[in-house]
Coordinates of C-alpha atoms and ligand atoms in Angstrom, one line a residue:
V693 CA -20.6 20.6 -46.0
T694 CA -21.8 17.3 -47.3
Q695 CA -25.2 16.0 -46.3
F696 CA -26.6 12.5 -46.6
T697 CA -30.1 11.7 -47.4
K698 CA -31.7 8.6 -46.0
K699 CA -31.4 6.7 -49.2
G700 CA -27.7 7.4 -49.4
A701 CA -27.9 10.0 -52.1
I702 CA -25.8 12.9 -51.3
V703 CA -26.6 16.6 -51.4
S704 CA -23.4 18.6 -51.6
D705 CA -22.7 22.3 -51.7
K706 CA -20.0 23.6 -54.0
T707 CA -17.1 22.6 -51.7
P708 CA -14.9 20.4 -53.8
N709 CA -14.0 17.0 -52.4
T710 CA -10.5 17.2 -51.2
T711 CA -10.1 13.5 -50.2
S712 CA -11.1 10.8 -52.6
R713 CA -11.2 7.2 -51.4
R714 CA -8.0 6.4 -53.3
S715 CA -6.0 9.3 -52.0
F716 CA -7.4 8.6 -48.5
L717 CA -6.3 5.0 -48.6
R718 CA -3.1 5.8 -50.4
G719 CA -2.2 8.5 -47.8
A720 CA -2.8 6.0 -45.0
S721 CA -0.8 3.2 -46.6
L722 CA 2.2 5.5 -47.3
G723 CA 2.4 6.3 -43.6
V724 CA 1.7 10.0 -44.1
G725 CA -1.8 9.4 -42.7
I726 CA -0.8 7.8 -39.4
P727 CA -3.1 10.2 -37.5
V728 CA -5.8 9.0 -39.8
V729 CA -5.0 5.4 -38.9
G730 CA -5.2 6.4 -35.2
G731 CA -8.5 8.0 -35.9
L732 CA -9.8 4.9 -37.6
L733 CA -8.7 2.8 -34.7
A734 CA -10.5 5.1 -32.3
A735 CA -13.5 4.9 -34.5
C736 CA -13.3 1.1 -34.5
T737 CA -13.3 0.9 -30.8
Q738 CA -16.5 2.7 -30.8
Q739 CA -18.0 0.4 -33.2
L740 CA -20.7 -1.1 -30.9
A741 CA -22.0 2.4 -30.0
P742 CA -23.8 3.8 -33.0
T743 CA -23.5 7.6 -33.2
P744 CA -26.9 9.1 -32.3
G745 CA -28.3 11.0 -35.2
A746 CA -25.7 9.7 -37.6
P747 CA -26.8 9.6 -41.2
A748 CA -28.1 6.3 -42.4
V749 CA -26.0 5.5 -45.4
Q750 CA -27.1 2.5 -47.3
M751 CA -24.7 0.7 -49.7
Q752 CA -26.7 -2.3 -50.7
H753 CA -25.9 -4.7 -53.4
E754 CA -29.6 -4.9 -54.3
E755 CA -29.6 -1.2 -55.0
P756 CA -29.7 -0.9 -58.7
A757 CA -26.8 1.0 -60.1
A758 CA -27.9 4.3 -61.7
P759 CA -28.0 4.0 -65.4
A760 CA -24.9 5.3 -67.1
G761 CA -25.1 9.0 -67.7
Q762 CA -27.5 9.7 -64.8
M763 CA -24.7 10.4 -62.3
T764 CA -21.9 12.9 -62.7
F765 CA -18.4 11.7 -61.8
D766 CA -18.6 14.0 -58.7
E767 CA -21.8 12.4 -57.7
M768 CA -20.4 8.9 -58.2
D769 CA -17.2 9.8 -56.2
A770 CA -19.3 11.3 -53.4
M771 CA -21.3 8.0 -53.1
H772 CA -18.0 6.1 -52.9
E773 CA -16.7 8.4 -50.3
A774 CA -19.9 8.2 -48.3
G775 CA -19.4 4.4 -48.0
I776 CA -15.9 4.8 -46.7
K777 CA -16.9 7.4 -44.2
A778 CA -19.7 5.2 -42.9
F779 CA -17.2 2.3 -42.5
V780 CA -14.7 4.6 -40.7
A781 CA -17.6 5.7 -38.4
G782 CA -18.1 2.1 -37.3
G783 CA -20.7 0.8 -39.7
Q784 CA -23.5 2.0 -37.4
T785 CA -25.2 -1.3 -36.6
A786 CA -25.6 -2.3 -33.0
T787 CA -25.4 -6.1 -33.3
L788 CA -22.6 -8.6 -34.0
G789 CA -22.7 -12.2 -35.1
N790 CA -20.1 -14.8 -34.3
Q791 CA -19.6 -13.9 -30.7
P792 CA -18.1 -16.4 -28.2
L793 CA -20.6 -18.6 -26.4
E794 CA -19.5 -19.6 -22.9
P795 CA -20.4 -23.3 -22.3
R796 CA -22.0 -24.4 -19.1
L797 CA -20.3 -27.4 -17.4
D798 CA -22.1 -30.6 -16.7
G799 CA -19.4 -32.6 -15.0
N800 CA -16.6 -32.4 -17.6
V801 CA -19.0 -31.9 -20.5
K802 CA -19.1 -28.5 -22.2
V803 CA -22.7 -27.8 -22.9
F804 CA -23.8 -25.3 -25.5
D805 CA -27.4 -24.4 -25.7
L806 CA -28.6 -23.4 -29.2
V807 CA -32.1 -22.1 -29.9
C808 CA -33.2 -21.7 -33.5
S809 CA -35.4 -18.7 -34.0
K810 CA -36.3 -15.9 -36.4
V811 CA -35.1 -12.4 -35.8
Q812 CA -34.9 -9.1 -37.7
W813 CA -31.2 -8.8 -38.4
E814 CA -29.5 -5.5 -39.4
V815 CA -27.2 -6.2 -42.3
T816 CA -26.2 -2.6 -43.0
A817 CA -27.3 0.5 -41.1
G818 CA -31.1 0.6 -41.1
K819 CA -31.5 -2.4 -43.4
F820 CA -33.2 -5.2 -41.6
I821 CA -33.9 -8.7 -43.0
E822 CA -35.6 -11.8 -41.5
A823 CA -32.8 -14.1 -40.4
W824 CA -33.1 -17.6 -39.1
T825 CA -30.6 -17.8 -36.3
Y826 CA -28.9 -19.8 -33.5
N827 CA -29.4 -17.7 -30.4
G828 CA -30.5 -14.6 -32.3
T829 CA -27.5 -13.7 -34.3
M830 CA -26.3 -14.3 -37.9
P831 CA -23.8 -16.0 -37.9
G832 CA -24.7 -17.9 -34.7
P833 CA -22.4 -17.8 -31.7
E834 CA -18.8 -19.1 -32.0
I835 CA -18.4 -22.5 -30.4
R836 CA -14.7 -22.9 -29.3
V837 CA -13.5 -25.9 -27.4
T838 CA -10.2 -27.8 -27.0
E839 CA -9.2 -31.1 -28.6
G840 CA -10.3 -33.9 -26.4
D841 CA -13.2 -32.0 -24.8
T842 CA -16.6 -33.7 -24.6
V843 CA -19.1 -31.4 -26.2
R844 CA -22.9 -31.3 -25.9
L845 CA -25.0 -29.2 -28.2
V846 CA -28.6 -28.9 -26.9
V847 CA -30.6 -27.7 -29.9
T848 CA -34.1 -26.4 -29.5
N849 CA -36.2 -25.6 -32.6
N850 CA -38.4 -22.6 -32.3
L851 CA -38.8 -22.2 -36.1
D852 CA -42.0 -23.2 -38.0
E853 CA -40.2 -25.9 -40.0
S854 CA -38.0 -28.9 -39.0
T855 CA -34.2 -28.5 -38.8
A856 CA -31.0 -30.4 -37.8
V857 CA -27.5 -29.3 -37.0
H858 CA -24.5 -30.7 -38.8
P859 CA -21.0 -30.2 -37.2
H860 CA -19.2 -29.5 -40.5
G861 CA -15.7 -30.9 -40.6
V862 CA -15.9 -32.2 -37.1
M863 CA -15.1 -35.9 -36.8
V864 CA -18.1 -37.3 -34.9
P865 CA -19.8 -40.7 -34.5
N866 CA -22.2 -41.3 -37.4
N867 CA -25.4 -40.8 -35.3
M868 CA -24.2 -37.2 -34.4
D869 CA -23.7 -36.1 -38.0
G870 CA -27.0 -34.2 -38.1
V871 CA -28.5 -35.3 -41.4
P872 CA -32.3 -35.9 -41.2
F873 CA -33.4 -39.4 -42.3
V874 CA -29.8 -40.5 -42.7
T875 CA -28.5 -40.3 -39.1
Q876 CA -31.5 -38.9 -37.1
P877 CA -35.1 -37.8 -37.4
P878 CA -35.5 -34.1 -38.1
I879 CA -35.9 -31.8 -35.1
K880 CA -39.5 -30.7 -35.5
P881 CA -40.8 -27.3 -34.4
G882 CA -40.9 -27.2 -30.6
E883 CA -38.5 -30.2 -30.2
T884 CA -35.1 -30.4 -28.7
F885 CA -32.3 -32.7 -29.9
V886 CA -29.0 -33.3 -28.1
Y887 CA -25.7 -33.9 -29.9
E888 CA -22.8 -35.1 -27.9
F889 CA -19.3 -36.1 -29.0
V890 CA -15.6 -35.8 -28.2
A891 CA -13.9 -33.0 -30.2
K892 CA -11.2 -35.0 -31.9
N893 CA -9.8 -33.1 -34.8
P894 CA -8.5 -29.6 -34.1
G895 CA -8.9 -26.8 -36.5
S896 CA -11.4 -24.3 -38.0
H897 CA -14.8 -26.0 -38.6
M898 CA -18.4 -24.9 -38.8
Y899 CA -21.9 -25.9 -37.7
H900 CA -25.0 -25.4 -39.8
S901 CA -28.4 -26.6 -40.7
H902 CA -28.5 -29.7 -42.9
H903 CA -32.3 -29.6 -43.5
N904 CA -33.8 -27.5 -46.4
S905 CA -30.3 -26.1 -46.3
T906 CA -30.3 -23.8 -49.3
K907 CA -32.9 -21.8 -47.4
Q908 CA -31.9 -22.5 -43.8
V909 CA -28.2 -21.9 -44.1
G910 CA -28.8 -19.0 -46.5
K911 CA -31.2 -17.5 -43.9
G912 CA -28.5 -17.6 -41.2
L913 CA -28.4 -21.1 -39.5
L914 CA -24.6 -21.3 -39.5
G915 CA -21.7 -20.6 -37.2
A916 CA -18.0 -21.3 -36.4
F917 CA -17.0 -24.4 -34.6
I918 CA -13.3 -24.1 -33.6
I919 CA -11.3 -26.8 -31.9
E920 CA -8.1 -25.6 -30.4
P921 CA -5.2 -28.1 -30.6
K922 CA -3.9 -29.5 -27.3
N923 CA -0.5 -28.7 -28.6
K924 CA -0.6 -25.1 -29.7
A925 CA 2.9 -25.4 -31.2
Q926 CA 1.5 -27.4 -34.1
D927 CA 0.2 -24.1 -35.6
P928 CA 2.4 -21.2 -36.5
A929 CA 2.6 -18.5 -33.8
Y930 CA 0.1 -15.6 -33.9
D931 CA -1.0 -12.7 -31.7
L932 CA -4.6 -12.2 -32.8
D933 CA -7.2 -14.6 -34.1
Y934 CA -10.0 -13.4 -36.5
T935 CA -12.7 -15.4 -38.2
I936 CA -14.4 -14.3 -41.4
I937 CA -17.6 -16.3 -42.2
M938 CA -18.9 -15.6 -45.7
N939 CA -22.5 -15.9 -46.8
D940 CA -24.0 -14.7 -50.1
Q941 CA -27.8 -15.2 -49.8
N942 CA -29.7 -13.5 -47.0
G943 CA -28.7 -9.9 -46.9
G944 CA -26.5 -10.2 -49.9
F945 CA -22.7 -10.6 -49.7
T946 CA -21.7 -10.6 -46.0
F947 CA -18.8 -11.1 -43.7
N948 CA -20.0 -12.3 -40.3
G949 CA -23.5 -11.3 -41.2
K950 CA -22.7 -7.7 -42.2
G951 CA -22.2 -6.0 -45.5
F952 CA -19.9 -3.1 -46.1
P953 CA -19.8 -0.5 -44.6
A954 CA -21.2 -2.4 -41.6
T955 CA -18.4 -5.0 -41.8
A956 CA -15.9 -5.0 -38.9
P957 CA -12.3 -4.0 -39.7
L958 CA -9.5 -6.2 -38.5
T959 CA -7.1 -4.2 -36.4
A960 CA -3.5 -5.0 -35.4
K961 CA -0.4 -3.4 -34.0
L962 CA 2.7 -3.1 -36.2
G963 CA 4.7 -6.3 -36.0
Q964 CA 1.8 -8.5 -34.8
K965 CA 1.0 -11.7 -36.5
V966 CA -2.7 -12.1 -37.3
R967 CA -4.4 -15.5 -37.8
I968 CA -7.5 -15.3 -40.1
R969 CA -9.9 -18.2 -40.4
Y970 CA -11.9 -18.0 -43.6
M971 CA -15.2 -20.0 -43.6
N972 CA -17.5 -20.1 -46.6
E973 CA -21.2 -20.8 -45.8
G974 CA -22.4 -19.4 -49.1
L975 CA -23.2 -20.8 -52.6
L976 CA -20.4 -19.1 -54.5
I977 CA -16.6 -18.9 -54.4
H978 CA -15.1 -15.9 -52.6
P979 CA -11.4 -15.3 -53.4
M980 CA -10.2 -13.2 -50.4
H981 CA -7.7 -10.6 -51.4
L982 CA -5.6 -8.6 -48.9
H983 CA -3.8 -5.5 -50.2
G984 CA -0.2 -4.9 -49.4
L985 CA 0.7 -7.9 -47.3
P986 CA 1.0 -11.6 -48.3
Q987 CA -1.0 -14.3 -46.6
L988 CA 0.8 -17.5 -45.3
V989 CA -1.7 -20.3 -46.0
F990 CA -1.1 -23.0 -43.5
A991 CA -4.3 -25.0 -43.1
R992 CA -7.2 -26.2 -45.2
D993 CA -10.4 -27.5 -43.6
G994 CA -8.7 -27.7 -40.3
W995 CA -5.8 -29.8 -41.5
N996 CA -2.4 -28.2 -41.4
L997 CA -0.6 -28.3 -44.8
P998 CA 2.6 -30.2 -45.2
Q999 CA 4.0 -27.2 -47.0
P1000 CA 2.5 -23.8 -46.1
Y1001 CA 2.7 -21.3 -49.0
M1002 CA 2.4 -17.5 -49.6
C1003 CA -0.2 -15.8 -51.8
D1004 CA -2.2 -12.6 -51.9
T1005 CA -5.6 -14.1 -52.9
V1006 CA -7.1 -17.1 -51.1
N1007 CA -10.0 -18.7 -52.9
V1008 CA -12.6 -20.0 -50.5
A1009 CA -15.1 -22.4 -52.0
P1010 CA -18.4 -23.3 -50.4
G1011 CA -17.9 -25.5 -47.3
E1012 CA -14.1 -24.8 -47.2
R1013 CA -12.1 -23.3 -44.4
W1014 CA -8.7 -21.8 -44.9
D1015 CA -6.4 -20.6 -42.2
V1016 CA -3.7 -17.9 -42.9
I1017 CA -1.2 -15.8 -41.0
V1018 CA -0.6 -12.2 -42.0
D1019 CA 2.6 -10.6 -40.7
C1020 CA 1.6 -7.0 -40.0
S1021 CA 4.9 -5.5 -41.2
E1022 CA 3.5 -2.3 -42.8
P1023 CA 1.3 0.2 -41.1
G1024 CA -1.8 1.6 -42.8
V1025 CA -5.3 0.9 -43.9
W1026 CA -5.2 -2.1 -46.2
A1027 CA -8.2 -2.8 -48.3
F1028 CA -9.4 -6.4 -47.9
H1029 CA -12.1 -7.8 -50.0
C1030 CA -13.6 -10.6 -52.1
H1031 CA -12.1 -10.3 -55.6
V1032 CA -15.2 -11.4 -57.4
L1033 CA -15.7 -7.7 -58.0
S1034 CA -19.5 -7.9 -58.3
H1035 CA -19.5 -9.0 -54.7
A1036 CA -17.6 -5.8 -53.6
E1037 CA -18.1 -2.6 -55.7
N1038 CA -20.4 -1.0 -58.1
D1039 CA -21.3 2.5 -59.4
H1040 CA -22.5 3.4 -55.9
G1041 CA -19.2 2.4 -54.2
M1042 CA -18.0 -0.5 -52.2
F1043 CA -20.6 -2.9 -50.7
G1044 CA -20.9 -6.4 -49.5
M1045 CA -17.6 -8.4 -49.0
V1046 CA -15.3 -5.5 -48.2
T1047 CA -13.4 -4.7 -45.0
A1048 CA -9.9 -3.5 -44.1
L1049 CA -6.9 -4.6 -42.1
I1050 CA -5.9 -1.6 -40.1
I1051 CA -2.3 -1.7 -38.8
S1052 CA -1.1 1.1 -36.4
Ligands
CU1632 CU1 -17.2 -13.1 -53.2

């Protein structure tokens, strides 16, 4: 029996570990662990329902690695395994960022109400940080419209400093560009500002603060702004659509506002094609590496490439969006992480920018 303390340290009896992280993942990827994959999928569907009384395992990047020599190899392995087990159990946080926001209709205008406010945001199980948010989540809600739609963003500032919203990558009239003292006055605390424009250029875009932005975007004032093309045939065909928004300030290294093991896995059925939209809202580059399966890169910053190409690591610089297709041709649990290794793993196990593509 292995027990977990609140700080993530592990108290174990003499029972030897029979499944290391590597053999666990290897078994799954070789196909001998299909029941394991099924179990993972079952666990993932329960992700929004934290297990009552489940151990709080914290794998935080701020946690200083124990000095060399203070952990035995078994202790180190046990900490690595604990992180994987927590991920499989569903990460154990109750909130999700980047959730679809249904617009209300004013005539033919799609209206999205965005309220800027501070909340306590759970980055990993039990670890809360102060986040500055749109509508209470980090990232803010996903705004998704269709090319040609008229879009209105009604932004109310309930923060205690001014702000503004920049539709990043979206082609808008100059006065809708969201840069204080360049295209508009700042939205002061208590004020509301209305942005309205026609969504012209389809693709994967973002919206974020453009005021005191190192702090405000870092704190969480960011989100996905997706414009679907009128002609869907202009993109490669896909069955599932995932977005991974990266940030590297508030709460450490995060995908969609969560650090491993609280990150959400991507799940797919064998043979499906998965579209992944990478969006980097951080200060650092994040080369996204998927194990086992190549990525077909077909768009950058919302613009389809004249010549799509295959790779296994897609470097995503700050401000960039890259769209890829993964052909899920091999079942298993495929590790999927930023390949700046200090954003993903240390003595205490995997943390931060780590998730998995689970194909069953
Ligand atoms: Cu990274």
